[in-house]
Coordinates of C-alpha atoms and ligand atoms in Angstrom, one line a residue:
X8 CA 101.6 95.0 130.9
X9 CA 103.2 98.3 132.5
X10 CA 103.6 100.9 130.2
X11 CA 107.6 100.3 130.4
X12 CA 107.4 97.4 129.8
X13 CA 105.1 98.1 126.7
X14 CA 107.6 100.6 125.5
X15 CA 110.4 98.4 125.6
X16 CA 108.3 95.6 123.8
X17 CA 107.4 98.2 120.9
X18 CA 110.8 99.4 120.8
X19 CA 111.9 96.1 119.8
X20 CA 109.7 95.6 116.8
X21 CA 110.8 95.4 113.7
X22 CA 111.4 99.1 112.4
X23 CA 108.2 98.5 109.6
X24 CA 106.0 97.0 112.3
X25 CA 106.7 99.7 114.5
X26 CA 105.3 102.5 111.9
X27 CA 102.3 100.8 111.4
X28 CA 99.0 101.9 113.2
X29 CA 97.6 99.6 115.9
X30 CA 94.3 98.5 114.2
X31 CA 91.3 99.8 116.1
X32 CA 89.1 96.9 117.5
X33 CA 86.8 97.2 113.9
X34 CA 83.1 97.7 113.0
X35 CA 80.7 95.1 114.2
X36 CA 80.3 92.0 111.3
X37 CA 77.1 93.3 109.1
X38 CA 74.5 90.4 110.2
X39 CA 72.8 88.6 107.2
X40 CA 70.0 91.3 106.6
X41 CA 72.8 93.3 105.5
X42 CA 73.6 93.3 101.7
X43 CA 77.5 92.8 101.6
X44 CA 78.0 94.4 97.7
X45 CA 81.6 96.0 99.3
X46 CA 84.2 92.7 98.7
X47 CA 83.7 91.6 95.1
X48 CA 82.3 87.7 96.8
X49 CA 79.9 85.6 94.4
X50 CA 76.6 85.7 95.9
X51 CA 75.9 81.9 95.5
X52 CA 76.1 78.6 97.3
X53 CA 79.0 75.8 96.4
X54 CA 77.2 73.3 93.8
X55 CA 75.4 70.3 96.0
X56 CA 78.4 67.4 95.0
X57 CA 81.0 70.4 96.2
X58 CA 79.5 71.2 98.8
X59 CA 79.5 67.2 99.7
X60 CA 83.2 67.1 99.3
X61 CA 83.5 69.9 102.6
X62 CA 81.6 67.7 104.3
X63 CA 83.2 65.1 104.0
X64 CA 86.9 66.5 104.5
X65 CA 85.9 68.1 108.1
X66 CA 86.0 64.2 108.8
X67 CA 89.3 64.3 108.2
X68 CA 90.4 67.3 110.9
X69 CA 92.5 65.1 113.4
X70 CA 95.1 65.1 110.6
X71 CA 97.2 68.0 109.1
X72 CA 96.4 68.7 105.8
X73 CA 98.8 67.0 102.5
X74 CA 101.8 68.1 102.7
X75 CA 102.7 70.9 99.7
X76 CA 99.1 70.6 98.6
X77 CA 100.1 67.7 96.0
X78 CA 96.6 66.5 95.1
X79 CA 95.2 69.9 94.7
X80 CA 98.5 71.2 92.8
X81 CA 97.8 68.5 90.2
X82 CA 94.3 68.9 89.8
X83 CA 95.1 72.1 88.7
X84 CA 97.8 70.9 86.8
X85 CA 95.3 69.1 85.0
X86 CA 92.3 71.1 85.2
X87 CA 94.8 74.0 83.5
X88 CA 97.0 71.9 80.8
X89 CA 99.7 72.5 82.8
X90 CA 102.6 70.4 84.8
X91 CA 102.3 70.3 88.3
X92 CA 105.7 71.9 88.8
X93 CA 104.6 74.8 87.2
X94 CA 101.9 75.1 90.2
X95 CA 101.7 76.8 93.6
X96 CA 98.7 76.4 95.9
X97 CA 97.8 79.1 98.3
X98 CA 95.1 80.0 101.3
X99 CA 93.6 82.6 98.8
X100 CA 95.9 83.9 96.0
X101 CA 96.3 87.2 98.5
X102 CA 99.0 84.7 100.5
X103 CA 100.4 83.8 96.8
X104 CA 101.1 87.6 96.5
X105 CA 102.4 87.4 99.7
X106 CA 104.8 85.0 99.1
X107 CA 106.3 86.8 96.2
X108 CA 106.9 89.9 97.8
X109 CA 109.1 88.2 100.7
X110 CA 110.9 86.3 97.9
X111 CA 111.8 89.4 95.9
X112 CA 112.0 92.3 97.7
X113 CA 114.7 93.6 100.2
X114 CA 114.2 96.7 101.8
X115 CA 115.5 99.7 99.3
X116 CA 114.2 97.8 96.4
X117 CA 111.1 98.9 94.4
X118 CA 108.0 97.3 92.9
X119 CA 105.9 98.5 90.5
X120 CA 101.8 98.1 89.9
X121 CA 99.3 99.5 87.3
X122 CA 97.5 102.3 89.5
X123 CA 94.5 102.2 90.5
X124 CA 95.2 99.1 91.7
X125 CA 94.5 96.0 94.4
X126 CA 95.8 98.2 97.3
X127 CA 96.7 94.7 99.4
X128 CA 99.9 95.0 97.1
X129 CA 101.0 98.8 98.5
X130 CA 101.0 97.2 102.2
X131 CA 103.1 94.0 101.4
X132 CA 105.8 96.4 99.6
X133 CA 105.7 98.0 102.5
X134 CA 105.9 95.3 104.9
X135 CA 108.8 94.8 102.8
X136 CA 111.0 97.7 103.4
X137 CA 110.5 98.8 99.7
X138 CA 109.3 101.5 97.6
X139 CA 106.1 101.0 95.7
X140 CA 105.8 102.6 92.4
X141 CA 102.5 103.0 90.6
X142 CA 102.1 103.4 86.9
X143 CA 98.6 104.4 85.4
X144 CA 97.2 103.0 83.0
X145 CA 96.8 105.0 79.5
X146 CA 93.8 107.5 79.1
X147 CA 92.1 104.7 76.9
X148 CA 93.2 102.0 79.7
X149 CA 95.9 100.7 77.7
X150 CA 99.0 99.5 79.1
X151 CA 102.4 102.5 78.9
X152 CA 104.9 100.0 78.1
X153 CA 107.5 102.8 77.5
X154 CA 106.8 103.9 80.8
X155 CA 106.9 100.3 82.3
X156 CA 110.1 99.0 80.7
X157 CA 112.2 102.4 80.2
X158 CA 109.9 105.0 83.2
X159 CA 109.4 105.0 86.8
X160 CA 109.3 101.4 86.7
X161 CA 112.6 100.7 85.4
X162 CA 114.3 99.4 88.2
X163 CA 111.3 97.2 89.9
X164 CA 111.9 94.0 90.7
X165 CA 108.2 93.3 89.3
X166 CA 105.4 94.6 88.0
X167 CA 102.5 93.4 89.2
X168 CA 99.3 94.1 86.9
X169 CA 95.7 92.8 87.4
X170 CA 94.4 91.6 84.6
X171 CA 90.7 92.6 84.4
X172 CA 91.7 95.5 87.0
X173 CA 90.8 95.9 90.5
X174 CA 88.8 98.5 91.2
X175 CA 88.3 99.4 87.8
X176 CA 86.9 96.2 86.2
X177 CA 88.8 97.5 82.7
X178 CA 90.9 94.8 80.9
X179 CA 93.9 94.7 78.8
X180 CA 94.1 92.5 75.6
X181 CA 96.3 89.6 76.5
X182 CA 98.5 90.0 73.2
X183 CA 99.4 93.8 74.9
X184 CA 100.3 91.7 78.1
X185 CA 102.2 89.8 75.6
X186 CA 104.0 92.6 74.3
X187 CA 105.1 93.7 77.3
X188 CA 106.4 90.2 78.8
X189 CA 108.3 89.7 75.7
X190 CA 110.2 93.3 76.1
X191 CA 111.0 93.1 79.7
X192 CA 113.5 91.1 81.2
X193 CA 111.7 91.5 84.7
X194 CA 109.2 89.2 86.7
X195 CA 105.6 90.2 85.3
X196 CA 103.1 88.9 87.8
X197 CA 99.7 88.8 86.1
X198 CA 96.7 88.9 88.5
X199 CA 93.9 87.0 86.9
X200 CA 91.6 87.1 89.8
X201 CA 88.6 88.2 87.8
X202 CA 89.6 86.3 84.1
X203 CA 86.8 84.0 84.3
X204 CA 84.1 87.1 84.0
X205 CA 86.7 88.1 80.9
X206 CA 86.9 87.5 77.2
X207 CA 90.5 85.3 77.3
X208 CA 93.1 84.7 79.7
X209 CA 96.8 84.6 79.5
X210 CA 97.9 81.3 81.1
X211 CA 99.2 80.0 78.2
X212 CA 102.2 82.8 78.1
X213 CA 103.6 80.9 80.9
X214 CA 104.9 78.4 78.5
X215 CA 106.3 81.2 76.2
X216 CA 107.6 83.2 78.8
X217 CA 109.9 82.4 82.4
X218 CA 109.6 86.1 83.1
X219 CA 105.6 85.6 84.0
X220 CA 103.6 84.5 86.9
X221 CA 99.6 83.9 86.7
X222 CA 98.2 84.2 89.6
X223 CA 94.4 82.6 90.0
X224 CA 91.6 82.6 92.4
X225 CA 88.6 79.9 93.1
X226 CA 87.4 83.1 95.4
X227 CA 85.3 85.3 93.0
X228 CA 83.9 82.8 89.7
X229 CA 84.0 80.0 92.4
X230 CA 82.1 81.3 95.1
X231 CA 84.5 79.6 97.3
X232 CA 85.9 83.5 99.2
X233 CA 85.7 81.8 102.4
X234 CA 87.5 78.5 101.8
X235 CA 90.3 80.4 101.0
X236 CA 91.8 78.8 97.5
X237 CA 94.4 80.2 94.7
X238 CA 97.0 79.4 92.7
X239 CA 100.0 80.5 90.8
X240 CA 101.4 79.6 87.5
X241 CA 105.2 79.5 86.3
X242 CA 108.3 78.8 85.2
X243 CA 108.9 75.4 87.9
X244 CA 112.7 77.3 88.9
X245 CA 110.4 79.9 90.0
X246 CA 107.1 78.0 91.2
X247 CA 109.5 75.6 93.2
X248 CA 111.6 78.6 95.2
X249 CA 108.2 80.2 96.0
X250 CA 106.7 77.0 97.5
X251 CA 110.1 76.7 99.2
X252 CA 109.5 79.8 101.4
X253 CA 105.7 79.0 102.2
X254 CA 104.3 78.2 105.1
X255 CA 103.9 74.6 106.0
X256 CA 100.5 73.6 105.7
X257 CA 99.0 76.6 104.7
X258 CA 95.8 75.3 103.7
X259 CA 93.2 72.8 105.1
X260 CA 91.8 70.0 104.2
X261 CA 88.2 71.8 103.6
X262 CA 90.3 73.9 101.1
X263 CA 91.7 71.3 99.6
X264 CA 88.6 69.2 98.7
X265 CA 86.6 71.9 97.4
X266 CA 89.6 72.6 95.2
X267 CA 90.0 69.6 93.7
X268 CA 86.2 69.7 93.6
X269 CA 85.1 72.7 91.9
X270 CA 88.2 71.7 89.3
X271 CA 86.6 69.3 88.4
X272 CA 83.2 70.6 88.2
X273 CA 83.7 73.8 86.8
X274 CA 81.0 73.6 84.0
X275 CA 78.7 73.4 86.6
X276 CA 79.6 77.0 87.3
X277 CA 78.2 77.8 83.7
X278 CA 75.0 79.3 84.6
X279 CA 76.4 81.1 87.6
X280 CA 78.8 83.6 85.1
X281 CA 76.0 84.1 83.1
X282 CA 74.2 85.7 85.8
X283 CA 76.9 87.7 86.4
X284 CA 77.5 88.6 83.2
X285 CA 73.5 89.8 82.4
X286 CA 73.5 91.2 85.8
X287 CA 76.6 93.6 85.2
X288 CA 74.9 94.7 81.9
X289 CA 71.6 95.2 83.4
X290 CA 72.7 97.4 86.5
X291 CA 75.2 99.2 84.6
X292 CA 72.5 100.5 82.3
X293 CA 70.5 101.0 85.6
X294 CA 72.8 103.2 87.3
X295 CA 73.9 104.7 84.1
X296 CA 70.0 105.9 83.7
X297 CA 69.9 107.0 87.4
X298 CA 73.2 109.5 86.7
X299 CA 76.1 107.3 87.3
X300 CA 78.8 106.8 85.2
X301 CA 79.5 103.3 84.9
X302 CA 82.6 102.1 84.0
X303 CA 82.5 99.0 81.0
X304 CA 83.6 96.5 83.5
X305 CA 85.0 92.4 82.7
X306 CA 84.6 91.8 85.9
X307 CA 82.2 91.3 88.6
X308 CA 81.8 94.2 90.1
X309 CA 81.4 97.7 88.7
X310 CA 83.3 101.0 89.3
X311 CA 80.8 104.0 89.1
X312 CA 80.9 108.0 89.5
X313 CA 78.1 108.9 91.4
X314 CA 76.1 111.8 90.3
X315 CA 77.7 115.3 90.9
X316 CA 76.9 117.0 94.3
X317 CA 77.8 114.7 96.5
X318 CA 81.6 112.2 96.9
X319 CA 81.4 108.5 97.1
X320 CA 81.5 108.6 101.2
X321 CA 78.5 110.1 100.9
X322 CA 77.1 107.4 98.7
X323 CA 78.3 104.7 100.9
X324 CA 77.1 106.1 104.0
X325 CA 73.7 106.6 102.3
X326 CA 73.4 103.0 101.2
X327 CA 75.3 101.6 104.6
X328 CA 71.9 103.8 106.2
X329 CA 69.8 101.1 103.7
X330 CA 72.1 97.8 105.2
X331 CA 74.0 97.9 102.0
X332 CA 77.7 97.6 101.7
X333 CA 79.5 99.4 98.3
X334 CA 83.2 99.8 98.5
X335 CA 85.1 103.6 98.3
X336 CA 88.6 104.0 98.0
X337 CA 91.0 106.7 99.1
X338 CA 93.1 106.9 96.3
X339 CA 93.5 110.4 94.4
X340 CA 90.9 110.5 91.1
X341 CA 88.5 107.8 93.0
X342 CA 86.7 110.2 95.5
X343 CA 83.6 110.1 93.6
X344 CA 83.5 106.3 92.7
X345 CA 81.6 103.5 94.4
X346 CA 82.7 100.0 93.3
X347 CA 79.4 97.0 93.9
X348 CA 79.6 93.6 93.2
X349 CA 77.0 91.8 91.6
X350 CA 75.3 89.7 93.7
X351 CA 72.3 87.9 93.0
X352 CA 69.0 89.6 91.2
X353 CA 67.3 89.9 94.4
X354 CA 70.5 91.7 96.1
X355 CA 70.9 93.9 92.5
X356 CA 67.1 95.5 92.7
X357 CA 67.5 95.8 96.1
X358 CA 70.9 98.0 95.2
X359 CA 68.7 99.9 92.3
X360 CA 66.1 100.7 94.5
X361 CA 68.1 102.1 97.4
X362 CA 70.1 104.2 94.8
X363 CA 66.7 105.4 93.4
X364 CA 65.5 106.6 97.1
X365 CA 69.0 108.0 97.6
X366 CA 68.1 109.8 94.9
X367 CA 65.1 111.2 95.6
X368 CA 66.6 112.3 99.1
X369 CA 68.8 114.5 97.3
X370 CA 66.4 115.8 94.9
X371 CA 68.3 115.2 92.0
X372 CA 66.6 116.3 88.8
X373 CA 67.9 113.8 86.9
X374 CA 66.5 110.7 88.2
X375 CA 64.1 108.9 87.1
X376 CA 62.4 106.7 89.5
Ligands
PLP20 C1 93.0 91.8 92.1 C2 92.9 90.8 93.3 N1 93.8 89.9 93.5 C3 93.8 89.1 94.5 C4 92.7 89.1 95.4 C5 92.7 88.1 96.5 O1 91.8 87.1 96.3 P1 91.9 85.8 97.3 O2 92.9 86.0 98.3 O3 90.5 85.7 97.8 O4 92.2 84.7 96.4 C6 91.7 90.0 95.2 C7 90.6 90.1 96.1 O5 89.8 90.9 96.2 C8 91.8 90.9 94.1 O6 90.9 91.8 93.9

């Protein structure tokens, strides 16, 4: 293409489209000696008779997938004690958020989120022509419901709160959640992408409450990140408009199958979150003892402030040096935090022992291996 011609072609994007970077081509796909700790995954295989259901829906390519995912929406349905109209299915519940946002926003409009937050939510507002408002949490992580109902967040179409919190790992007590759904007259959309690592969830508020969304993953206590499978929960006016807008078949059959699979076989997760669970106490001790500050986390992953001297780029590009991946995150007040997931015991000592050497490399006095 001439460059005219490229010119004239950009011109006519869409005015958002055209403010956005090109992406660059990105870094080369870490190979499996790499130890990916950077995306908050779960580390192990699908369950044999899952794993047997994908296998056995790739038979079934020639054909698009069910139309509005019907059988998956009422396993679900059932899986959750709810009714399927109260049920949305989505390729990963990041497409679910992305349906909301193009159903409530118009450009000029403005959206509010519990800061630090999942930052996939900042680039859908924008996407959407509208202004994304971030609230923080309370010194003691607590939710500011003044400032949510009566604040900055007044006039948002919805608030959108993550429920444990991405990247912190913190959680709110689902009668706070309560207390702030009962008070607002807005659309709350609860993130529960991490619940299952939690103490209690707050699905059963949709019944209470029109005003609230739950938004679920099978990504993160399902190990299922790459079949792309998540849900959302709500009033059936709301629930029905939102499947209205989505894409036609916007799953696949694989994702459907394992769906309804690991639904029904969720207890054979059991084991699997108590892994997690042990692991996230064990290496937050760790890493407490090596000089991080660990945040409590109800998820799994942890949020940690690495030792003073040097930021969390630093950290990253010292582990990345050992094939490890850790997340960092731009925002202001998380320059020195690296956030790991908890992978398996193997991948965990194999994190311990590279933050040990790093360390050592940097001579600080107050390690001890
Ligand atoms: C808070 C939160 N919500 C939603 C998602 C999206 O999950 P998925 O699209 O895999 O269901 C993530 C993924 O990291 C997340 O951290």
């Amino acid at each position: 293409m001439s460059d005219a011609k490229l010119q004239s072609v950009l011109a006519s994007l869409s005015q958002v489209a055209r403010q956005l970077d090109a992406l660059p081509s990105g870094r080369p796909a870490p190979d499996s000696n790499w130890i990916k700790l950077d995306t908050n995954e779960n580390p192990f295989p699908l369950p044999k008779i899952i794993m047997q259901s994908a296998i056995a829906a790739l038979e079934r390519q020639y054909l698009y997938p069910e139309d509005d995912n019907i059988s998956l929406r009422e396993a679900a349905a059932n899986a959750y004690g709810v009714s399927v109209d109260q049920v949305i299915a989505g390729n990963g519940s990041s497409e679910l958020l992305g349906v909301i946002y193009r159903a409530f926003l118009a450009p000029g409009d403005s959206v509010a989120m519990m800061s630090p937050g999942f930052s996939f939510n900042r680039k859908l507002a924008m996407l959407q022509g509208a202004q994304f408002v971030e609230i923080e949490f309370d010194e003691d992580q607590s939710l500011p419901i003044e400032q949510l109902l009566f604040g900055p967040a007044k006039n948002a179409k919805f608030i959108i709160l993550a429920n444990p919190n991405n990247p912190t790992g913190t959680f709110v007590p689902v009668a706070d959640i309560e207390g702030l759904v009962a008070k607002s007259d807005r659309l709350i959309v609860l993130d529960e992408a991490y619940v299952d690592f939690a103490p209690e969830n707050g699905l059963r508020l949709i019944n209470r409450y029109s005003n609230l969304l739950v938004l679920r993953t099978l990504s993160k206590s399902y190990a299922t990140a790459g079949i792309r499978v998540g849900f959302g929960f709500g009033h059936p006016e709301i629930i029905g408009r939102l499947r209205n807008i989505q894409n036609v078949f916007n799953m696949n059959v694989v994702g459907h199958a394992v769906g309804i699979s690991v639904l029904a076989h969720r207890a054979a997760y059991a084991d699997n979150h108590r892994h997690i669970r042990h692991e996230r106490r064990r290496v937050t001790l760790a890493l407490s003892q090596l000089g991080f500050s660990v945040i409590p986390s109800h998820a799994n992953f942890l949020l940690a402030r690495v030792p003073t001297g040097q930021d969390g780029s630093w950290w990253q590009s010292a582990f990345a040096r050992q094939k490890i991946l850790v997340a960092v995150f731009p925002d202001k007040g998380l320059e020195n935090y690296i956030r790991v997931s908890i992978g398996t015991k193997e991948q965990m000592d194999a994190f311990l022992c590279a933050a040990g050497r790093i360390c050592r490399i940097v001579n600080m006095s107050i390690c001890p291996y």
